[in-house]
CSV table of C-alpha atoms in Angstrom, one decimal:
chain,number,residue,atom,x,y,z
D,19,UNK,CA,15.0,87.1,-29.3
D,20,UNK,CA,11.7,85.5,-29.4
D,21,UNK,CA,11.1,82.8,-25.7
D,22,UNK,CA,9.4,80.1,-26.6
D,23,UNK,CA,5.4,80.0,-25.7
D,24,UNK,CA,4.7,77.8,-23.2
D,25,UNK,CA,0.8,75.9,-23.2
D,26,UNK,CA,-0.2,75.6,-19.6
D,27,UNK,CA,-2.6,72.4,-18.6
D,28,UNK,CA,-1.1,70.5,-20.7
D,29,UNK,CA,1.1,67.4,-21.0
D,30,UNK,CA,3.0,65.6,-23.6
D,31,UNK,CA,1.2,62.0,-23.3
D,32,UNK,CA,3.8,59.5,-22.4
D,33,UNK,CA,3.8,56.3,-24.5
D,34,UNK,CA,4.2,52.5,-23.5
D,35,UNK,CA,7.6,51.6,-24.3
D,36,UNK,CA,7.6,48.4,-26.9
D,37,UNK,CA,9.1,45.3,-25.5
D,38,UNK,CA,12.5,44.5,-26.4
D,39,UNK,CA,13.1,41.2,-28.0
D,40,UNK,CA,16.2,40.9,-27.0
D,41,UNK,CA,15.9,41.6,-23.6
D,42,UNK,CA,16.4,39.0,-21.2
D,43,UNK,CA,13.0,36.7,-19.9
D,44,UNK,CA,12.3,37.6,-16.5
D,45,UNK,CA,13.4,35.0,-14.0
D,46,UNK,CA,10.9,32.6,-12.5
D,47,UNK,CA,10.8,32.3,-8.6
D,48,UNK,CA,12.4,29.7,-6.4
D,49,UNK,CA,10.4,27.7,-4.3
D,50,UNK,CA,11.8,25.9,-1.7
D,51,UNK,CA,11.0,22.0,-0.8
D,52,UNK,CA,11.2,20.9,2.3
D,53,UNK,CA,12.6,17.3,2.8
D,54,UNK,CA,9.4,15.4,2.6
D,55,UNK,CA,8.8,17.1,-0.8
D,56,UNK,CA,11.5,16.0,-2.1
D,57,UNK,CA,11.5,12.2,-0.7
D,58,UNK,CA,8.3,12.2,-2.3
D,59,UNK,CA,9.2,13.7,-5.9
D,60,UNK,CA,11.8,10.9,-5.6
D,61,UNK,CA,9.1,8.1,-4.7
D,62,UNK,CA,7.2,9.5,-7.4
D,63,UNK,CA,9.4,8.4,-9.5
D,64,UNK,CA,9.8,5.0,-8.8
D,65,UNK,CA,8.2,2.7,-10.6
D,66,UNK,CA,8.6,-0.2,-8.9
D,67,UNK,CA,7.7,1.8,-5.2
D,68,UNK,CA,4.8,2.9,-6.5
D,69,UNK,CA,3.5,-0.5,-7.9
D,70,UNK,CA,4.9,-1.8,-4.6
D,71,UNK,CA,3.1,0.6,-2.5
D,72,UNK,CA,-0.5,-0.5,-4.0
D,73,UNK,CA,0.2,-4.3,-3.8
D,74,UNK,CA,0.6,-3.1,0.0
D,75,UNK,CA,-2.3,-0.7,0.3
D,76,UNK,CA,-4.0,-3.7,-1.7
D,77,UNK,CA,-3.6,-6.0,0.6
D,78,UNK,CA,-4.4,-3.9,3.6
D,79,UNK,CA,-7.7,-2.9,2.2
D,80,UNK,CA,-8.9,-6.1,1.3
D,81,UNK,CA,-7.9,-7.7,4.9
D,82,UNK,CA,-9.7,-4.7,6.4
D,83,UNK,CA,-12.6,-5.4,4.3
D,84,UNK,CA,-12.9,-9.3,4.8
D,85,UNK,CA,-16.2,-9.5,6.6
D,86,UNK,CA,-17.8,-7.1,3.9
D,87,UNK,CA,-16.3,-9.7,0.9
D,88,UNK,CA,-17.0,-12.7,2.7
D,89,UNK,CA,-20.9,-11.1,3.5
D,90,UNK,CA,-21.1,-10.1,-1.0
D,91,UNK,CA,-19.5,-13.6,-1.3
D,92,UNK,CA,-21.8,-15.4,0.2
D,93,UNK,CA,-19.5,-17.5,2.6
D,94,UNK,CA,-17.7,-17.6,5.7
D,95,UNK,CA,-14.2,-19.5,7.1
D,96,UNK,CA,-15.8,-21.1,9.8
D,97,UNK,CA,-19.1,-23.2,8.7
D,98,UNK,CA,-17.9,-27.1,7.1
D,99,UNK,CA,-20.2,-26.9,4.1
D,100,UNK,CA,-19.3,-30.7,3.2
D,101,UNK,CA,-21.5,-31.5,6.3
D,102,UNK,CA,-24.2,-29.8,4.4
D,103,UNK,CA,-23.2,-30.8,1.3
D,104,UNK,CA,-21.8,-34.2,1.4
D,105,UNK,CA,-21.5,-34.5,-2.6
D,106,UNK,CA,-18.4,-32.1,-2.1
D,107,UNK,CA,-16.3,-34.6,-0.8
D,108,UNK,CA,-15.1,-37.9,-2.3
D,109,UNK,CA,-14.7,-41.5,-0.3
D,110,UNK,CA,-11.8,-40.1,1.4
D,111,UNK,CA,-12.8,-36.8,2.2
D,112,UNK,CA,-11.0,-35.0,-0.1
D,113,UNK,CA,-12.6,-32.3,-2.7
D,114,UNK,CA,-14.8,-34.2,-5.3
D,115,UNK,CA,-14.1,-31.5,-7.8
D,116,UNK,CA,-11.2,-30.9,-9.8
D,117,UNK,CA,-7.9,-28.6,-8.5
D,118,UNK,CA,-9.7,-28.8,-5.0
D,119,UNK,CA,-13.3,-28.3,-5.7
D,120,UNK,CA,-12.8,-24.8,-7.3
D,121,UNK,CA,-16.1,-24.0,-8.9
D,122,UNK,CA,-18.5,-20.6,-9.4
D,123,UNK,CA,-19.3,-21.3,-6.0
D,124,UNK,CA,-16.0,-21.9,-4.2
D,125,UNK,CA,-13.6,-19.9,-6.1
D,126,UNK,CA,-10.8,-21.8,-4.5
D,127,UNK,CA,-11.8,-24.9,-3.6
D,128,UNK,CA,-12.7,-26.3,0.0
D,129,UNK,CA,-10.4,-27.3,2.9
D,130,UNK,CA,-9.7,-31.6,2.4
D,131,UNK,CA,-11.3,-33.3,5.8
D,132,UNK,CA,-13.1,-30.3,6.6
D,133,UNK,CA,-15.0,-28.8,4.0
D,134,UNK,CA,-14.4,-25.0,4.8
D,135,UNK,CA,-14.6,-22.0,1.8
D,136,UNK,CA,-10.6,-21.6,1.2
D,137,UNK,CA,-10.9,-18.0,-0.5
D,138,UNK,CA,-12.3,-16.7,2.9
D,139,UNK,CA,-10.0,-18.4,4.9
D,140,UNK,CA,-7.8,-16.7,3.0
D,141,UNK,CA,-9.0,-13.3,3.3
D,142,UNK,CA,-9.7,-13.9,7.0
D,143,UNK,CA,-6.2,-15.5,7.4
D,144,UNK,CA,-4.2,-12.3,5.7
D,145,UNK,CA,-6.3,-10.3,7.9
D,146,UNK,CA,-4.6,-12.3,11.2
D,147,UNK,CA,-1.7,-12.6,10.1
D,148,UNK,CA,-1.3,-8.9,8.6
D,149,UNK,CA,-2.5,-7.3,11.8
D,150,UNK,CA,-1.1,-9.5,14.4
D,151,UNK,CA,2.3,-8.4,12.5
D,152,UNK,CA,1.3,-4.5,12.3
D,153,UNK,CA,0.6,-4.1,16.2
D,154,UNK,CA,4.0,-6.6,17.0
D,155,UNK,CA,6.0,-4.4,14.9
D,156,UNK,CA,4.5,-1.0,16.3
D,157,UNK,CA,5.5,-2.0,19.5
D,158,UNK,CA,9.2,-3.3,18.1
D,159,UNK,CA,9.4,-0.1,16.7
D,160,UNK,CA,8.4,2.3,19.4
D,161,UNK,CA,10.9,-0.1,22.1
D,162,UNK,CA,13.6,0.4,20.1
D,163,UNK,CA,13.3,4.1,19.2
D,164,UNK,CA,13.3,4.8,22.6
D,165,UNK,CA,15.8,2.1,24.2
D,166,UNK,CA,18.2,3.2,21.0
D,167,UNK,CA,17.7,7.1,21.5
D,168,UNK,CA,17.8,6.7,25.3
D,169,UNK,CA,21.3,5.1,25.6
D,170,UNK,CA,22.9,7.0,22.6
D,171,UNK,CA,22.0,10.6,24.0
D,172,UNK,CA,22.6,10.4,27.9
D,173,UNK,CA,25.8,8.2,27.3
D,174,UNK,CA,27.8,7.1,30.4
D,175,UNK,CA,26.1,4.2,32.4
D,176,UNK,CA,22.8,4.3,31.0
D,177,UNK,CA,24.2,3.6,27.3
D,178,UNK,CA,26.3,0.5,28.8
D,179,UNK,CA,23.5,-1.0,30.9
D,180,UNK,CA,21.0,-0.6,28.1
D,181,UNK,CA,23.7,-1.9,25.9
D,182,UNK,CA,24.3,-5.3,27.7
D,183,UNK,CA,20.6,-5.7,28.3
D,184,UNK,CA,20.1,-5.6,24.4
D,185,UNK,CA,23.6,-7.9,24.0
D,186,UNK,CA,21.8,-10.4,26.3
D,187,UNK,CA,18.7,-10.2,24.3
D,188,UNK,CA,20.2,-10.8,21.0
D,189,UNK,CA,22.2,-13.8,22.3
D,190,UNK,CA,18.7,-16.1,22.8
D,191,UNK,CA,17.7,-18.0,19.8
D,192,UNK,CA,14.8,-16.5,18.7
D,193,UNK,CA,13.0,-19.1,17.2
D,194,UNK,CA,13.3,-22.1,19.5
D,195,UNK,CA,12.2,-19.5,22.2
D,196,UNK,CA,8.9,-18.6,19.9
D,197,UNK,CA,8.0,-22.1,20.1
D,198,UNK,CA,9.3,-22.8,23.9
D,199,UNK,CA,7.7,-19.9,25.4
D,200,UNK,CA,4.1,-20.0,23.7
D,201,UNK,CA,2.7,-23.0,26.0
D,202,UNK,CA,4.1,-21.4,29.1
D,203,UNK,CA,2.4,-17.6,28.2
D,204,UNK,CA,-1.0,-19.0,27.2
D,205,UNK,CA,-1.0,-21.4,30.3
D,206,UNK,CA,0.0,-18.7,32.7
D,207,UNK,CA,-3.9,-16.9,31.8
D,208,UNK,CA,-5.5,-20.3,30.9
D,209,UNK,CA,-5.9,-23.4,32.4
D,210,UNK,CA,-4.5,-26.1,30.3
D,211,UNK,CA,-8.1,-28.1,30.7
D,212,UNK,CA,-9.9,-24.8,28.9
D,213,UNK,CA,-10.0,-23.5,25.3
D,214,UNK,CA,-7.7,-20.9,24.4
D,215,UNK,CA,-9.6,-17.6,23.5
D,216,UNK,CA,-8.6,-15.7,20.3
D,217,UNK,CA,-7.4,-12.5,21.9
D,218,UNK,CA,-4.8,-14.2,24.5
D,219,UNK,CA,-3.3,-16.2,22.2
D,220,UNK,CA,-3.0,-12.6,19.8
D,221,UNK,CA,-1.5,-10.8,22.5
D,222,UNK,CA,1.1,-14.0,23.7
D,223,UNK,CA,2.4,-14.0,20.1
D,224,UNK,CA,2.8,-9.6,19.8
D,225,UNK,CA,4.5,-10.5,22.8
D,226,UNK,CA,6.8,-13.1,22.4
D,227,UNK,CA,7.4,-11.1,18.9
D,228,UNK,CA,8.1,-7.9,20.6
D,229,UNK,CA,10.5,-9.3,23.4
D,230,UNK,CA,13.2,-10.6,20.9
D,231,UNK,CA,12.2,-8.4,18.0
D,232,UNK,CA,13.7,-4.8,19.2
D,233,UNK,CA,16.8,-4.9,19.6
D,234,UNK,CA,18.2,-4.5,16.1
D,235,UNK,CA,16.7,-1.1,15.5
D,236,UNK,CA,17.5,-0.2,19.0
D,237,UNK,CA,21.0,-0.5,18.0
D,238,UNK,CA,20.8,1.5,14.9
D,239,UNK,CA,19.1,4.5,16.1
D,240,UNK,CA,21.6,4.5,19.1
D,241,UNK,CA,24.6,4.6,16.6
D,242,UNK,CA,22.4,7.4,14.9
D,243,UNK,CA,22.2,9.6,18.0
D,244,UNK,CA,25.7,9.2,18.8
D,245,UNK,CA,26.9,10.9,16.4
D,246,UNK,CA,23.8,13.7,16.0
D,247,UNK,CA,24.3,14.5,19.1
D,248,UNK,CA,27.5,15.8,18.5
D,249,UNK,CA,26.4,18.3,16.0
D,250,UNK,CA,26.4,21.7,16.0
D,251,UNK,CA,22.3,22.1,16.3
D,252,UNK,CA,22.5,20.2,19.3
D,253,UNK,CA,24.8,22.0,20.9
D,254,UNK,CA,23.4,25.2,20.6
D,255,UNK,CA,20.6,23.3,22.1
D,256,UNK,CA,22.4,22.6,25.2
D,257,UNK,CA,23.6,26.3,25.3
D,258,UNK,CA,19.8,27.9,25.2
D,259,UNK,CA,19.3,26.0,28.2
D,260,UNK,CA,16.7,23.0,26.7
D,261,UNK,CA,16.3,20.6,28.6
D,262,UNK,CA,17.3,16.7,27.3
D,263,UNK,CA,13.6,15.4,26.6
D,264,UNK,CA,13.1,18.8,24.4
D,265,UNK,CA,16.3,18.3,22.5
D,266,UNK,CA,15.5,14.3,22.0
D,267,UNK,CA,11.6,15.4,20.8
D,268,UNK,CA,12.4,18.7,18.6
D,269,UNK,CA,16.4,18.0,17.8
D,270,UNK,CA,17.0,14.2,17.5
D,271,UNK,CA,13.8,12.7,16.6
D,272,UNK,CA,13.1,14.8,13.1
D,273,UNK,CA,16.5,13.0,12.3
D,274,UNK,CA,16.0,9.9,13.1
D,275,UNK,CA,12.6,9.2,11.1
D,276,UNK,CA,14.6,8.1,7.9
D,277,UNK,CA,16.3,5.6,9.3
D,278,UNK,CA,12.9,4.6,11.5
D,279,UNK,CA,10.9,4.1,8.0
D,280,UNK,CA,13.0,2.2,6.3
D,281,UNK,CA,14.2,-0.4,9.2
D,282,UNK,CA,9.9,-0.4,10.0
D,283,UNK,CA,9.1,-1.4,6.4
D,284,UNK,CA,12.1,-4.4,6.6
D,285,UNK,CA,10.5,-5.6,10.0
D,286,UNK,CA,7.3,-5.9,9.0
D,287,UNK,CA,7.6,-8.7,6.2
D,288,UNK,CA,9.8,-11.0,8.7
D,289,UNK,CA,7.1,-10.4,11.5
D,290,UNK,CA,4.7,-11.5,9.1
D,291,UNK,CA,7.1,-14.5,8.5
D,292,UNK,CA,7.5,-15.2,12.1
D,293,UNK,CA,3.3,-14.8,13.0
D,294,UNK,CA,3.4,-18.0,10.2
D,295,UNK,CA,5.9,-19.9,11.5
D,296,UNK,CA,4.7,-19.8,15.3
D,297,UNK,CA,0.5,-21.2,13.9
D,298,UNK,CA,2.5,-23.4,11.4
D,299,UNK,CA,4.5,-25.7,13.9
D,300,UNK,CA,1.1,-25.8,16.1
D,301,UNK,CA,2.2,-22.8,18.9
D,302,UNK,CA,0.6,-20.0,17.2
D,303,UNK,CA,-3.2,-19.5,16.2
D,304,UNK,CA,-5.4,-22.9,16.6
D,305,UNK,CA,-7.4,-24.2,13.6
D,306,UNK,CA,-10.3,-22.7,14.1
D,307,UNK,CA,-9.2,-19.0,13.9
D,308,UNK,CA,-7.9,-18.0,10.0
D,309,UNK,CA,-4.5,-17.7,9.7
D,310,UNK,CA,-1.6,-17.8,6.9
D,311,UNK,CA,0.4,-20.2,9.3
D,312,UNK,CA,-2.5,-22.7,10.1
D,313,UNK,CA,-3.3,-22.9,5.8
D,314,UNK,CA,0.4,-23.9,5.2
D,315,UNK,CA,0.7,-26.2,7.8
D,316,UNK,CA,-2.5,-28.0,6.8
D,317,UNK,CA,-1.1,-27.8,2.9
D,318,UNK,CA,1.9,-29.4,4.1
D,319,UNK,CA,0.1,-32.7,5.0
D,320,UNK,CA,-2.3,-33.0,1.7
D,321,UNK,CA,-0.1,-31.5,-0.6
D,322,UNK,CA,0.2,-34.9,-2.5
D,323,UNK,CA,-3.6,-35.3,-2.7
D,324,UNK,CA,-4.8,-31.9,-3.1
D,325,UNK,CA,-1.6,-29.4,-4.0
D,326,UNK,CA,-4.3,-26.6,-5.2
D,327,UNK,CA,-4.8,-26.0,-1.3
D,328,UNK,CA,-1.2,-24.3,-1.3
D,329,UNK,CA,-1.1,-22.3,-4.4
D,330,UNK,CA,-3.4,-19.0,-3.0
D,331,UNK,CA,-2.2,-18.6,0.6
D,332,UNK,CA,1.5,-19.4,-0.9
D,333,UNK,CA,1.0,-16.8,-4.0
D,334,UNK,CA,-0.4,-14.1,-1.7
D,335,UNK,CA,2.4,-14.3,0.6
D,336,UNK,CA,5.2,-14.3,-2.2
D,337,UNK,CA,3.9,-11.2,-3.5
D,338,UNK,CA,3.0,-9.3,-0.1
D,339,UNK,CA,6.5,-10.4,0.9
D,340,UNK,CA,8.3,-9.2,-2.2
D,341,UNK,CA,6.6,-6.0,-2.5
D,342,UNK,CA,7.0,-5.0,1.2
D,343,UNK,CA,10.8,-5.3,0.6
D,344,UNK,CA,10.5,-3.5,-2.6
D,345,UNK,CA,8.6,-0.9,-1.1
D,346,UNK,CA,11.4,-0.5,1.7
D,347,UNK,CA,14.3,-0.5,-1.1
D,348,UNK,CA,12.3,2.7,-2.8
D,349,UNK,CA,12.0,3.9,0.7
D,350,UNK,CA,15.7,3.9,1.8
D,351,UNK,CA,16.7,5.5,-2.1
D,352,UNK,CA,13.7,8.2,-1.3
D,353,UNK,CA,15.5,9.6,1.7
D,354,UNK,CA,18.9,8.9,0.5
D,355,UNK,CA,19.8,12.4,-1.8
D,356,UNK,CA,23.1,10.3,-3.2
D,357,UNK,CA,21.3,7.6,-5.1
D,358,UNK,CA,20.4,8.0,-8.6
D,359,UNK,CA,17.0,7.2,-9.0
């Protein structure tokens, strides 16, 4: 019987196997998202947020950049032209020009009586008003996080002392107090025989705005924390031996800044509402520092005459107010996974 011959140093050569078509296609990878990806895939898609969100960033930008637009412009909010110019005003001292002496010069008009550039009074008002707002409602903000996080988390006495301080609070009628307190505050650092300056009647109205502005989001996050600190991740907190400020800062906040977004981006528009109101019935802002309030208020008197003088500041407002609100809406359906959109 014949053994088969065997070739040493060589091999048989192996080949590629073909692909099978029918074989299944090889999975692609999961990637997580962590919860800010995904609140932002959802703002992405969001129409009306995003359009929201650059009317807001518009505004922002341009009140930031007022003194660079007013320098390219050519004009300022505080020199009376029609004392240069006296051709700009007619017998009665109202704009000789048509819709309120809007021309390539003035692009929207001059003030009636006084004879100030409205488009940078406009520019340096939204910058008042918008940053005046900003700072009041960072401070609302921060009081409240920490009043509300306070009393939910350590319970017992401190929740119901800090809870009847913010029940007193809420019980004062915010708006007749705006307007009662401003004269006291300002007196208090000024003498009523001197001139106001700029920055104490800016801080008197972040103030007045903080004190009574607070309390609603304190309430809210302390509702929030009472029933995250109940949670399991909390517990086992407690049980590792953290200490209440850690749990609060590493357990409680990272919870909380949903709800913290969306109130913020509702308080902001009705600060901005209330900075108005205060310079429109004469307590806020005098009339020689730019401001959305003072514009109204000196619309409201020549509106018959010269109704042009109300159209910008009240257009600018309407659609900084609206898309603020919008922008919170897309906000709150961001965050919340239930919704839809």
């Amino acid at each position: 019987m014949t053994s088969p011959i065997e070739i040493k140093g060589t091999e048989t050569p192996v080949l590629d196997k073909a692909p099978d078509p029918k074989a299944a296609p090889e999975e692609k990878k999961l990637e997580g998202r962590s919860p800010g990806q995904l609140m932002w895939r959802r703002f992405k898609r969001d129409k009306a947020g995003v359009i929201s969100a650059c009317i807001v960033v518009f505004f922002f930008v341009v009140a930031a950049a007022a003194p660079l637009i007013a320098k390219v412009y050519g004009k300022n909010p505080y020199t009376l032209y029609a004392q240069d110019d006296p051709t700009l005003f007619d017998e009665f001292n109202f704009p000789a020009g048509a819709n309120g002496g809007i021309s390539g010069d003035f692009w929207f008009g001059i003030e009636p009586k006084l004879g100030r550039d409205v488009f940078t009074q406009l520019l340096y008002g939204m910058r008042t008003s918008l940053y005046t707002a900003l700072l009041a409602t960072l401070l609302m903000v921060l009081t409240g996080v920490l009043i509300g996080i306070v009393g939910g988390y350590m319970g017992g006495k401190v929740d119901y002392w800090l809870g009847r301080i913010t029940d007193f609070l809420l019980a004062f009628p915010s708006q007749l107090f705006f307007v009662a307190s401003m004269p006291v505050i300002t007196t208090i650092f000024v003498a009523p025989d001197e001139a106001t300056p700029t920055y104490v009647k800016a801080c008197a109205i972040m103030g007045v705005l903080w004190f009574l502005g607070w309390m609603g989001l304190a309430r809210l996050i302390r509702a929030v924390t009472l029933s995250l600190r109940e949670r399991e991740f909390v517990e086992a907190a407690k049980v590792a031996g953290a200490s209440p400020w850690r749990i609060i800062r590493k357990e409680l906040l990272p919870n909380l800044v949903t709800p913290i977004l969306v109130q913020g981006t509702y308080m902001l528009p009705s600060t901005i509402l209330s900075v108005a109101f205060l310079s429109f019935v004469g307590v806020g802002y005098d009339a020689t520092t730019p401001d959305w309030g003072r514009m109204f208020a000196t619309g409201s008197d020549i509106y018959e005459q010269d109704p042009t003088f109300m159209l910008f500041p009240g257009v600018a407002m309407v659609v900084f107010v609206v898309a603020f609100n919008l922008l919170g809406d897309s906000v709150r359906d961001a965050f919340d996974p239930k919704t839809g959109r």
